[in-house]
Amino acid sequence: LKVVDIGHPNFRNHIKTTDNLLQEMGLSESPAIQVFNKIDQIEDAEFLQDIRGRYPEAVFLSGKKGVGMEELRQSITNSFEKRLTTLRANLSYNDSDTMNKIRKLALIVNEEYTEDGLSITVKATIETKSRLLKLIKSSSRHSPDKNFSIKTPL
């Protein structure tokens, strides 16, 4: 989160300083959400509308009054979900150890119990995807051509 006090007279310089620092650190491409705080202190509606137009992806809130907090939560959730990939696999009921490891690495979206075993759909970050692939491929019932698929994020 890149939080700036929109009521501060030099808020634009604060944004530039933060962006420059992130660039120097090699983090300018990292996911970030621009947050304008203290909108309750802005009396000029036209000014606020202008800033909203310049930063259409930003979140505008008042932490003091709780305004915009749900929008911030949703923006954080959306940002995180963009980084997830969906994996599907079939596991034997004997693969409880594998399933426990998967639960620690990913979000279980769906579990379907069949007479042959457990069919799962999980969401995971790209960083944990390779670990999950190894776990699933090493399970006793895994068959790469029939029981495993990867669905890319929407």
Short mmCIF file of C-alpha atoms in Angstrom, two decimals:
data_model
loop_
_atom_site.label_atom_id
_atom_site.label_comp_id
_atom_site.label_asym_id
_atom_site.label_seq_id
_atom_site.Cartn_x
_atom_site.Cartn_y
_atom_site.Cartn_z
CA LEU A 1 0.00 0.00 0.00
CA LYS A 2 1.26 3.45 -0.88
CA VAL A 3 -0.63 5.67 1.55
CA VAL A 4 -0.53 9.42 1.19
CA ASP A 5 -2.17 12.17 3.25
CA ILE A 6 -4.23 13.96 0.59
CA GLY A 7 -4.72 16.89 2.93
CA HIS A 8 -0.98 17.62 3.09
CA PRO A 9 0.02 20.56 0.85
CA ASN A 10 2.98 18.57 -0.58
CA PHE A 11 1.21 15.26 -1.10
CA ARG A 12 2.26 15.16 -4.77
CA ASN A 13 5.92 15.38 -3.76
CA HIS A 14 5.33 12.61 -1.22
CA ILE A 15 4.02 10.38 -4.03
CA LYS A 16 7.04 11.18 -6.23
CA THR A 17 9.45 10.51 -3.36
CA THR A 18 7.84 7.16 -2.62
CA ASP A 19 7.86 6.17 -6.30
CA ASN A 20 11.51 7.20 -6.67
CA LEU A 21 12.51 5.25 -3.58
CA LEU A 22 10.69 2.14 -4.80
CA GLN A 23 12.42 2.48 -8.16
CA GLU A 24 15.85 2.81 -6.51
CA MET A 25 15.12 -0.35 -4.53
CA GLY A 26 14.09 -2.20 -7.71
CA LEU A 27 10.50 -2.49 -6.54
CA SER A 28 8.77 -0.17 -8.99
CA GLU A 29 7.11 -3.11 -10.75
CA SER A 30 5.84 -4.67 -7.52
CA PRO A 31 2.08 -4.67 -7.09
CA ALA A 32 0.95 -1.61 -5.15
CA ILE A 33 -2.26 0.17 -4.34
CA GLN A 34 -2.25 3.95 -4.13
CA VAL A 35 -4.30 5.05 -1.12
CA PHE A 36 -5.36 8.63 -0.48
CA ASN A 37 -6.16 9.03 3.21
CA LYS A 38 -7.85 11.86 5.12
CA ILE A 39 -10.39 12.68 2.42
CA ASP A 40 -12.61 13.94 5.24
CA GLN A 41 -10.28 16.95 5.48
CA ILE A 42 -10.88 17.97 1.86
CA GLU A 43 -13.68 20.49 1.48
CA ASP A 44 -13.11 21.21 -2.22
CA ALA A 45 -15.14 18.55 -4.05
CA GLU A 46 -13.76 19.64 -7.43
CA PHE A 47 -10.18 19.11 -6.20
CA LEU A 48 -11.05 15.64 -4.94
CA GLN A 49 -12.76 14.79 -8.23
CA ASP A 50 -9.66 15.96 -10.14
CA ILE A 51 -7.41 13.69 -8.07
CA ARG A 52 -9.81 10.77 -8.54
CA GLY A 53 -9.57 11.35 -12.30
CA ARG A 54 -5.77 11.38 -12.21
CA TYR A 55 -5.61 8.21 -10.11
CA PRO A 56 -8.58 6.09 -11.24
CA GLU A 57 -7.20 2.89 -9.67
CA ALA A 58 -6.54 4.53 -6.29
CA VAL A 59 -8.55 4.07 -3.13
CA PHE A 60 -9.83 7.18 -1.36
CA LEU A 61 -10.62 6.89 2.31
CA SER A 62 -10.85 8.43 5.72
CA GLY A 63 -9.29 6.12 8.27
CA LYS A 64 -10.64 8.32 11.04
CA LYS A 65 -14.25 8.07 9.88
CA GLY A 66 -14.03 4.60 8.33
CA VAL A 67 -15.07 5.85 4.89
CA GLY A 68 -13.65 3.77 2.03
CA MET A 69 -12.42 0.90 4.19
CA GLU A 70 -14.50 -1.72 2.37
CA GLU A 71 -13.19 -0.44 -0.97
CA LEU A 72 -9.64 -0.81 0.39
CA ARG A 73 -10.33 -4.38 1.55
CA GLN A 74 -11.76 -5.25 -1.87
CA SER A 75 -8.83 -3.65 -3.67
CA ILE A 76 -6.35 -5.65 -1.59
CA THR A 77 -8.30 -8.85 -2.23
CA ASN A 78 -8.46 -8.18 -5.98
CA SER A 79 -4.74 -7.41 -6.10
CA PHE A 80 -3.91 -10.66 -4.35
CA GLU A 81 -6.31 -12.75 -6.44
CA LYS A 82 -4.72 -11.49 -9.67
CA ARG A 83 -1.55 -13.28 -8.59
CA LEU A 84 -3.24 -16.64 -8.11
CA THR A 85 -3.35 -19.57 -10.47
CA THR A 86 -5.83 -22.43 -10.30
CA LEU A 87 -4.71 -26.05 -10.15
CA ARG A 88 -6.86 -29.16 -10.34
CA ALA A 89 -5.86 -32.69 -9.41
CA ASN A 90 -7.20 -36.07 -8.40
CA LEU A 91 -5.71 -37.75 -5.35
CA SER A 92 -6.15 -41.16 -3.83
CA TYR A 93 -7.74 -41.36 -0.40
CA ASN A 94 -4.37 -42.80 0.68
CA ASP A 95 -2.74 -39.45 -0.15
CA SER A 96 -3.78 -37.71 3.08
CA ASP A 97 -0.18 -36.60 3.70
CA THR A 98 -0.08 -34.95 0.29
CA MET A 99 -3.44 -33.31 0.93
CA ASN A 100 -2.23 -31.92 4.28
CA LYS A 101 0.82 -30.42 2.57
CA ILE A 102 -1.37 -28.91 -0.15
CA ARG A 103 -3.61 -27.33 2.49
CA LYS A 104 -0.57 -25.54 3.93
CA LEU A 105 0.46 -24.14 0.55
CA ALA A 106 -2.79 -23.23 -1.16
CA LEU A 107 -6.39 -22.22 -0.79
CA ILE A 108 -8.70 -25.17 -1.33
CA VAL A 109 -11.49 -23.94 -3.60
CA ASN A 110 -13.29 -27.23 -4.09
CA GLU A 111 -13.07 -30.80 -2.80
CA GLU A 112 -15.12 -33.52 -4.39
CA TYR A 113 -15.18 -36.99 -2.90
CA THR A 114 -15.68 -39.73 -5.45
CA GLU A 115 -15.48 -43.49 -5.18
CA ASP A 116 -12.00 -43.31 -6.78
CA GLY A 117 -10.57 -40.62 -4.54
CA LEU A 118 -10.50 -36.91 -3.95
CA SER A 119 -10.79 -34.37 -6.76
CA ILE A 120 -9.47 -30.96 -5.67
CA THR A 121 -9.29 -27.46 -7.06
CA VAL A 122 -6.83 -25.10 -5.39
CA LYS A 123 -5.66 -21.53 -5.84
CA ALA A 124 -2.04 -20.71 -5.21
CA THR A 125 0.50 -18.03 -5.91
CA ILE A 126 2.84 -18.48 -8.84
CA GLU A 127 5.66 -18.83 -6.31
CA THR A 128 4.11 -21.92 -4.71
CA LYS A 129 2.85 -23.48 -7.94
CA SER A 130 6.01 -25.50 -8.61
CA ARG A 131 5.98 -26.94 -5.08
CA LEU A 132 2.36 -27.96 -5.55
CA LEU A 133 3.11 -29.55 -8.91
CA LYS A 134 5.84 -31.69 -7.34
CA LEU A 135 3.53 -32.75 -4.51
CA ILE A 136 0.68 -33.64 -6.83
CA LYS A 137 2.88 -35.44 -9.36
CA SER A 138 4.42 -37.55 -6.58
CA SER A 139 1.01 -38.64 -5.25
CA SER A 140 0.04 -42.28 -5.76
CA ARG A 141 -2.91 -41.71 -8.09
CA HIS A 142 -1.66 -38.84 -10.19
CA SER A 143 -1.74 -39.35 -13.94
CA PRO A 144 -0.46 -36.29 -15.83
CA ASP A 145 -2.56 -36.84 -18.92
CA LYS A 146 -5.89 -37.58 -17.20
CA ASN A 147 -6.01 -36.29 -13.65
CA PHE A 148 -4.15 -33.03 -13.68
CA SER A 149 -4.76 -29.67 -15.24
CA ILE A 150 -3.70 -26.10 -14.72
CA LYS A 151 -6.06 -23.23 -15.25
CA THR A 152 -4.51 -19.81 -15.59
CA PRO A 153 -5.98 -16.82 -13.72
CA LEU A 154 -8.93 -15.13 -15.39
#
